[in-house]
CSV table of C-alpha atoms in Angstrom, one decimal:
chain,number,residue,atom,x,y,z
A,1,UNK,CA,0.0,0.0,0.0
A,2,UNK,CA,1.4,3.4,-1.0
A,3,UNK,CA,1.8,6.2,1.6
A,4,UNK,CA,-1.0,8.2,0.0
A,5,UNK,CA,-3.4,5.2,-0.1
A,6,UNK,CA,-2.5,4.5,3.6
A,7,UNK,CA,-3.4,8.1,4.5
A,8,UNK,CA,-6.7,7.9,2.7
A,9,UNK,CA,-7.6,4.7,4.5
A,10,UNK,CA,-6.6,6.3,7.9
A,11,UNK,CA,-8.7,9.4,7.2
A,12,UNK,CA,-11.7,7.4,5.9
A,13,UNK,CA,-11.6,5.1,9.0
A,14,UNK,CA,-11.4,8.1,11.3
A,15,UNK,CA,-14.4,9.8,9.7
A,16,UNK,CA,-16.5,6.6,9.7
A,17,UNK,CA,-15.6,5.8,13.4
A,18,UNK,CA,-16.6,9.3,14.5
A,19,UNK,CA,-19.7,9.5,12.3
A,20,UNK,CA,-20.9,6.2,13.9
A,21,UNK,CA,-20.3,7.6,17.4
A,22,UNK,CA,-22.2,10.8,16.7
A,23,UNK,CA,-25.0,9.1,15.0
A,24,UNK,CA,-25.5,6.7,17.9
A,25,UNK,CA,-25.1,9.1,20.8
A,26,UNK,CA,-26.6,12.3,19.4
A,27,UNK,CA,-29.1,11.1,16.7
A,28,UNK,CA,-30.3,7.8,18.2
A,29,UNK,CA,-28.9,5.9,15.2
A,30,UNK,CA,-31.4,7.3,12.8
A,31,UNK,CA,-29.0,7.8,9.9
A,32,UNK,CA,-27.6,5.3,7.5
A,33,UNK,CA,-23.8,5.6,6.9
A,34,UNK,CA,-22.9,7.6,3.8
A,35,UNK,CA,-19.9,7.3,1.6
A,36,UNK,CA,-16.9,9.5,2.5
A,37,UNK,CA,-14.8,11.4,-0.1
A,38,UNK,CA,-11.5,13.2,0.5
A,39,UNK,CA,-11.7,16.4,-1.6
A,40,UNK,CA,-8.4,17.7,-3.0
A,41,UNK,CA,-9.9,21.1,-3.7
A,42,UNK,CA,-9.3,24.1,-1.4
A,43,UNK,CA,-12.5,26.0,-1.9
A,44,UNK,CA,-14.6,24.3,0.9
A,45,UNK,CA,-13.9,22.5,4.2
A,46,UNK,CA,-16.6,19.9,3.6
A,47,UNK,CA,-19.9,19.2,1.9
A,48,UNK,CA,-22.9,16.9,1.9
A,49,UNK,CA,-24.2,15.7,-1.4
A,50,UNK,CA,-27.8,14.4,-1.0
A,51,UNK,CA,-28.1,12.6,-4.4
A,52,UNK,CA,-25.0,10.4,-4.0
A,53,UNK,CA,-25.3,10.3,-0.2
A,54,UNK,CA,-21.7,11.5,0.2
A,55,UNK,CA,-19.9,13.5,2.9
A,56,UNK,CA,-16.8,15.1,1.4
A,57,UNK,CA,-14.0,16.5,3.5
A,58,UNK,CA,-11.1,18.7,2.5
A,59,UNK,CA,-7.9,16.7,2.3
A,60,UNK,CA,-5.9,19.8,3.2
A,61,UNK,CA,-8.0,20.2,6.3
A,62,UNK,CA,-7.3,16.7,7.4
A,63,UNK,CA,-3.6,16.9,6.7
A,64,UNK,CA,-2.8,20.3,8.2
A,65,UNK,CA,-5.4,21.1,10.7
A,66,UNK,CA,-6.4,19.9,14.2
A,67,UNK,CA,-8.9,17.1,15.1
A,68,UNK,CA,-11.1,19.8,16.6
A,69,UNK,CA,-11.5,21.5,13.2
A,70,UNK,CA,-12.0,18.2,11.3
A,71,UNK,CA,-14.7,16.9,13.7
A,72,UNK,CA,-16.4,20.3,13.8
A,73,UNK,CA,-16.7,20.1,10.0
A,74,UNK,CA,-17.9,16.5,10.1
A,75,UNK,CA,-20.7,17.3,12.5
A,76,UNK,CA,-21.7,20.3,10.3
A,77,UNK,CA,-22.1,18.0,7.3
A,78,UNK,CA,-23.9,15.4,9.4
A,79,UNK,CA,-26.4,18.1,10.4
A,80,UNK,CA,-27.1,18.6,6.7
A,81,UNK,CA,-27.5,14.9,6.2
A,82,UNK,CA,-29.9,14.6,9.2
A,83,UNK,CA,-32.0,17.5,8.0
A,84,UNK,CA,-32.3,16.0,4.5
A,85,UNK,CA,-32.8,12.3,5.4
A,86,UNK,CA,-34.7,12.5,8.7
A,87,UNK,CA,-36.4,15.8,9.3
A,88,UNK,CA,-37.6,17.0,5.9
A,89,UNK,CA,-40.3,15.1,4.1
A,90,UNK,CA,-39.3,13.4,0.8
A,91,UNK,CA,-39.0,15.9,-2.0
A,92,UNK,CA,-39.1,18.9,0.3
A,93,UNK,CA,-36.1,21.3,0.4
A,94,UNK,CA,-35.2,24.3,2.5
A,95,UNK,CA,-32.4,26.9,2.6
A,96,UNK,CA,-29.0,25.4,3.5
A,97,UNK,CA,-29.1,26.6,7.1
A,98,UNK,CA,-32.8,26.6,7.7
A,99,UNK,CA,-34.8,25.5,10.7
A,100,UNK,CA,-34.2,21.7,10.1
A,101,UNK,CA,-30.5,22.2,9.9
A,102,UNK,CA,-30.5,24.3,13.0
A,103,UNK,CA,-32.4,21.7,14.9
A,104,UNK,CA,-29.9,19.0,13.7
A,105,UNK,CA,-27.0,21.2,15.0
A,106,UNK,CA,-28.6,21.3,18.4
A,107,UNK,CA,-29.0,17.6,18.4
A,108,UNK,CA,-25.3,17.2,17.5
A,109,UNK,CA,-24.3,19.7,20.2
A,110,UNK,CA,-22.7,22.2,17.8
A,111,UNK,CA,-23.4,25.9,17.3
A,112,UNK,CA,-26.5,26.6,15.3
A,113,UNK,CA,-24.8,29.5,13.6
A,114,UNK,CA,-22.9,28.5,10.5
A,115,UNK,CA,-19.1,28.3,10.8
A,116,UNK,CA,-17.7,31.1,8.7
A,117,UNK,CA,-16.1,29.8,5.5
A,118,UNK,CA,-14.5,32.2,3.1
A,119,UNK,CA,-16.2,32.0,-0.3
A,120,UNK,CA,-13.1,32.8,-2.3
A,121,UNK,CA,-14.4,36.2,-3.3
A,122,UNK,CA,-14.1,39.2,-1.1
A,123,UNK,CA,-17.2,40.9,0.2
A,124,UNK,CA,-18.2,44.5,-0.9
A,125,UNK,CA,-16.9,45.8,2.4
A,126,UNK,CA,-13.5,44.1,2.0
A,127,UNK,CA,-13.2,45.2,-1.6
A,128,UNK,CA,-13.7,48.8,-0.5
A,129,UNK,CA,-11.1,48.5,2.2
A,130,UNK,CA,-8.7,46.8,-0.2
A,131,UNK,CA,-9.0,49.7,-2.5
A,132,UNK,CA,-8.2,52.1,0.3
A,133,UNK,CA,-5.3,50.1,1.6
A,134,UNK,CA,-3.6,50.0,-1.8
A,135,UNK,CA,-2.7,53.6,-1.2
A,136,UNK,CA,-0.6,52.3,1.7
A,137,UNK,CA,1.8,50.7,-0.8
A,138,UNK,CA,3.1,54.3,-1.5
A,139,UNK,CA,6.5,55.1,-0.3
A,140,UNK,CA,5.0,58.2,1.3
A,141,UNK,CA,4.4,57.2,5.0
A,142,UNK,CA,1.8,60.0,5.6
A,143,UNK,CA,-0.3,58.8,2.7
A,144,UNK,CA,-0.1,55.2,4.0
A,145,UNK,CA,-1.1,56.4,7.5
A,146,UNK,CA,-4.1,58.3,6.1
A,147,UNK,CA,-5.2,55.2,4.1
A,148,UNK,CA,-5.0,53.1,7.3
A,149,UNK,CA,-7.0,55.6,9.3
A,150,UNK,CA,-9.6,55.9,6.5
A,151,UNK,CA,-10.0,52.1,6.3
A,152,UNK,CA,-10.6,51.8,10.0
A,153,UNK,CA,-13.2,54.5,9.8
A,154,UNK,CA,-15.0,52.6,7.0
A,155,UNK,CA,-15.0,49.4,9.1
A,156,UNK,CA,-16.5,51.2,12.1
A,157,UNK,CA,-19.1,53.1,9.9
A,158,UNK,CA,-20.2,49.7,8.5
A,159,UNK,CA,-20.6,48.4,12.0
A,160,UNK,CA,-22.7,51.4,13.0
A,161,UNK,CA,-24.9,51.1,9.9
A,162,UNK,CA,-25.7,47.5,10.6
A,163,UNK,CA,-28.1,47.4,13.6
A,164,UNK,CA,-27.8,45.1,16.5
A,165,UNK,CA,-30.8,43.0,15.4
A,166,UNK,CA,-29.2,42.4,11.9
A,167,UNK,CA,-25.8,41.4,13.3
A,168,UNK,CA,-25.2,37.7,13.3
A,169,UNK,CA,-22.1,36.2,14.8
A,170,UNK,CA,-20.2,33.2,13.6
A,171,UNK,CA,-16.8,31.6,14.3
A,172,UNK,CA,-13.7,30.7,12.4
A,173,UNK,CA,-10.3,29.2,13.0
A,174,UNK,CA,-7.5,31.6,12.4
A,175,UNK,CA,-3.9,30.6,11.4
A,176,UNK,CA,-2.4,27.2,11.7
A,177,UNK,CA,-2.3,24.9,14.8
A,178,UNK,CA,0.7,25.6,17.0
A,179,UNK,CA,2.5,23.5,19.5
A,180,UNK,CA,3.1,26.4,21.9
A,181,UNK,CA,1.3,29.7,22.4
A,182,UNK,CA,4.1,32.2,22.5
A,183,UNK,CA,3.9,35.7,24.0
A,184,UNK,CA,3.9,37.0,20.5
A,185,UNK,CA,0.8,34.9,19.7
A,186,UNK,CA,-0.9,36.1,22.8
A,187,UNK,CA,-0.2,39.8,22.1
A,188,UNK,CA,-1.4,39.3,18.5
A,189,UNK,CA,-4.7,37.7,19.6
A,190,UNK,CA,-5.2,40.5,22.1
A,191,UNK,CA,-4.7,43.1,19.3
A,192,UNK,CA,-7.3,41.4,17.2
A,193,UNK,CA,-9.8,41.4,20.1
A,194,UNK,CA,-9.2,45.0,21.0
A,195,UNK,CA,-9.4,46.6,17.5
A,196,UNK,CA,-11.1,44.2,15.0
A,197,UNK,CA,-14.4,43.4,16.7
A,198,UNK,CA,-13.7,39.7,17.3
A,199,UNK,CA,-13.3,37.6,20.4
A,200,UNK,CA,-10.6,34.9,20.6
A,201,UNK,CA,-10.4,31.6,22.5
A,202,UNK,CA,-7.5,29.1,22.4
A,203,UNK,CA,-8.6,25.4,22.1
A,204,UNK,CA,-6.4,22.4,22.9
A,205,UNK,CA,-6.5,19.7,20.2
A,206,UNK,CA,-4.1,17.4,18.4
A,207,UNK,CA,-3.1,16.8,14.8
A,208,UNK,CA,-4.8,13.8,13.0
A,209,UNK,CA,-1.7,12.2,11.5
A,210,UNK,CA,1.0,12.8,14.0
A,211,UNK,CA,-1.2,12.9,17.1
A,212,UNK,CA,0.9,15.9,18.3
A,213,UNK,CA,-0.8,18.1,20.9
A,214,UNK,CA,-1.5,21.6,19.5
A,215,UNK,CA,-3.4,24.8,20.2
A,216,UNK,CA,-5.8,26.4,17.7
A,217,UNK,CA,-7.1,29.9,17.7
A,218,UNK,CA,-10.9,30.4,17.3
A,219,UNK,CA,-12.3,33.8,16.5
A,220,UNK,CA,-15.9,34.9,16.9
A,221,UNK,CA,-17.6,37.8,15.2
A,222,UNK,CA,-19.6,38.9,12.2
A,223,UNK,CA,-18.6,37.4,8.8
A,224,UNK,CA,-17.1,40.7,7.7
A,225,UNK,CA,-15.0,41.1,10.8
A,226,UNK,CA,-13.8,37.5,10.7
A,227,UNK,CA,-12.7,38.0,7.1
A,228,UNK,CA,-10.8,41.2,8.0
A,229,UNK,CA,-9.3,39.6,11.2
A,230,UNK,CA,-8.0,36.6,9.2
A,231,UNK,CA,-6.3,39.1,6.8
A,232,UNK,CA,-4.8,41.2,9.5
A,233,UNK,CA,-3.5,38.1,11.3
A,234,UNK,CA,-1.8,36.7,8.2
A,235,UNK,CA,-0.5,40.1,7.2
A,236,UNK,CA,1.1,40.8,10.7
A,237,UNK,CA,2.8,37.4,10.8
A,238,UNK,CA,4.5,38.2,7.5
A,239,UNK,CA,5.3,41.7,8.5
A,240,UNK,CA,6.9,40.6,11.8
A,241,UNK,CA,9.3,38.4,10.0
A,242,UNK,CA,10.0,41.0,7.3
A,243,UNK,CA,10.7,43.8,9.9
A,244,UNK,CA,12.9,41.5,12.0
A,245,UNK,CA,15.0,40.6,9.0
A,246,UNK,CA,15.4,44.3,8.1
A,247,UNK,CA,16.4,45.1,11.7
A,248,UNK,CA,19.0,42.3,11.8
A,249,UNK,CA,20.6,43.7,8.6
A,250,UNK,CA,20.9,47.1,10.3
A,251,UNK,CA,21.9,45.6,13.7
A,252,UNK,CA,23.8,42.3,13.1
A,253,UNK,CA,24.8,42.2,16.7
A,254,UNK,CA,21.2,41.5,17.7
A,255,UNK,CA,20.2,37.9,17.1
A,256,UNK,CA,18.7,35.0,18.9
A,257,UNK,CA,15.2,33.9,19.7
A,258,UNK,CA,14.7,36.1,22.8
A,259,UNK,CA,15.7,39.3,21.1
A,260,UNK,CA,13.5,38.4,18.1
A,261,UNK,CA,10.6,37.9,20.5
A,262,UNK,CA,11.3,41.2,22.2
A,263,UNK,CA,11.4,43.0,18.8
A,264,UNK,CA,8.2,41.4,17.5
A,265,UNK,CA,6.3,42.2,20.7
A,266,UNK,CA,7.5,45.8,20.4
A,267,UNK,CA,6.2,45.9,16.8
A,268,UNK,CA,2.8,44.7,17.9
A,269,UNK,CA,2.5,47.0,20.8
A,270,UNK,CA,3.6,49.9,18.6
A,271,UNK,CA,0.9,49.0,16.1
A,272,UNK,CA,-1.6,48.7,19.1
A,273,UNK,CA,-0.8,52.2,20.2
A,274,UNK,CA,-1.2,53.6,16.7
A,275,UNK,CA,-4.7,52.0,16.4
A,276,UNK,CA,-5.7,53.2,19.8
A,277,UNK,CA,-4.9,56.8,18.9
A,278,UNK,CA,-7.0,56.4,15.7
A,279,UNK,CA,-9.9,54.8,17.5
A,280,UNK,CA,-10.2,57.7,20.0
A,281,UNK,CA,-11.3,60.2,17.3
A,282,UNK,CA,-13.1,58.0,14.8
A,283,UNK,CA,-16.6,57.7,16.3
A,284,UNK,CA,-19.1,60.1,17.8
A,285,UNK,CA,-20.9,59.3,21.1
A,286,UNK,CA,-23.9,57.6,19.5
A,287,UNK,CA,-21.5,55.4,17.4
A,288,UNK,CA,-19.5,54.5,20.4
A,289,UNK,CA,-22.6,53.5,22.4
A,290,UNK,CA,-23.8,51.2,19.6
A,291,UNK,CA,-20.4,49.6,19.3
A,292,UNK,CA,-20.5,49.0,23.1
A,293,UNK,CA,-23.9,47.3,22.8
A,294,UNK,CA,-22.6,45.1,19.9
A,295,UNK,CA,-19.5,44.1,22.0
A,296,UNK,CA,-21.9,43.1,24.8
A,297,UNK,CA,-23.9,41.0,22.3
A,298,UNK,CA,-20.7,39.4,21.0
A,299,UNK,CA,-19.6,38.6,24.6
A,300,UNK,CA,-22.9,36.9,25.1
A,301,UNK,CA,-22.4,34.8,22.0
A,302,UNK,CA,-19.0,33.8,23.3
A,303,UNK,CA,-20.3,32.9,26.7
A,304,UNK,CA,-23.1,30.7,25.1
A,305,UNK,CA,-20.4,28.8,23.1
A,306,UNK,CA,-18.0,28.5,26.0
A,307,UNK,CA,-19.7,28.9,29.4
A,308,UNK,CA,-16.5,27.8,31.2
A,309,UNK,CA,-13.9,30.1,30.0
A,310,UNK,CA,-10.5,30.8,31.5
A,311,UNK,CA,-8.8,34.1,30.8
A,312,UNK,CA,-5.1,34.1,29.7
A,313,UNK,CA,-2.7,37.0,30.4
A,314,UNK,CA,-0.9,38.3,27.4
A,315,UNK,CA,2.4,37.2,28.9
A,316,UNK,CA,5.6,38.9,30.1
A,317,UNK,CA,8.1,40.8,27.9
A,318,UNK,CA,11.4,42.6,28.4
A,319,UNK,CA,12.0,46.3,27.5
A,320,UNK,CA,15.3,45.6,25.7
A,321,UNK,CA,16.8,47.7,22.8
A,322,UNK,CA,15.2,45.2,20.4
A,323,UNK,CA,11.8,45.8,22.1
A,324,UNK,CA,12.2,49.6,21.7
A,325,UNK,CA,13.2,49.2,18.0
A,326,UNK,CA,10.2,47.0,17.4
A,327,UNK,CA,7.9,49.5,19.2
A,328,UNK,CA,9.2,52.2,16.8
A,329,UNK,CA,8.6,50.0,13.8
A,330,UNK,CA,5.1,49.1,15.0
A,331,UNK,CA,4.0,52.7,15.1
A,332,UNK,CA,4.7,52.9,11.4
A,333,UNK,CA,2.9,49.7,10.3
A,334,UNK,CA,0.1,50.0,7.7
A,335,UNK,CA,-1.8,47.1,6.2
A,336,UNK,CA,-0.2,48.0,2.8
A,337,UNK,CA,-0.5,44.7,0.9
A,338,UNK,CA,-4.4,44.8,0.6
A,339,UNK,CA,-6.9,42.2,1.5
A,340,UNK,CA,-6.4,39.4,-0.9
A,341,UNK,CA,-9.3,37.6,-2.5
A,342,UNK,CA,-7.9,34.2,-1.6
A,343,UNK,CA,-7.4,33.9,2.2
A,344,UNK,CA,-5.7,31.3,4.3
A,345,UNK,CA,-8.0,29.8,6.3
A,346,UNK,CA,-10.9,20.6,27.8
A,347,UNK,CA,-9.8,24.0,29.2
A,348,UNK,CA,-10.5,26.9,27.0
A,349,UNK,CA,-8.2,29.9,27.0
A,350,UNK,CA,-9.4,33.4,25.9
A,351,UNK,CA,-7.0,35.4,23.7
């Protein structure tokens, strides 16, 4: 048996075993087992195909992501199967996430709100922000700074225009599973929470193939804010590496993991200070009041998903010369590369 065939067998057996367990314990054994397909495409995490009675799962998801994410997707597709084959009369259809699907989610013990999955095409809001942020590619720092401030104002204006009743919250996994949550990771997740209208929890899990214990970052928020948070997270990770490499060329005496960490934390805190200064002047009193109410609603959504939540401190850091250099760089960061149309996709710890 080839390595690839062995992996496919391992994954199929894993899916079948967990499908049977969920069907027995959550759905009283009412479903008949479907076929399982490993999908090599990257456009979707999973799918349920009623005609062929097939649950498809992304091969990339199973290879590179945690068991938590894989099983979450499996239960989501089982909910579609249960809605189609048990709850809905023969020949009757409903919207993909209609009342039958939501009931199935409750039976399976998963959130009735759909997990956010990027469609591959940016939303109108993100396209408008992308257009603004292209200005930040200019070598003129003041133009870049103005573009960043304008983009943040647009995000907040969008939030104010969408009333509380119309705001629906979802969740998404951000970044890749990591063996250890470093101080840099913690500060970055704190930045996302503070300025990008999302809430973060860290979930313990393990990788499917290696069985290695890992942490995964889950974000909760509106679909638009999750999309933007995913971009900002990916962008800042790239920028941290880029700025550190630049700094080392200027200061070859500064090297090693601890100084790199100090520098990158300084970058993030510098960026944090810049965003805080912009935020103070971007909304009027009514807008700030509405944003506060939305934050309370989002906090409620998070508590409903995770009633037993442990808070995590951002971690300790040293005010070394590398930290001070990073702080200066962070104050000059702008999201200059634009939001790309194709995005990367126990005890609970809040960001």
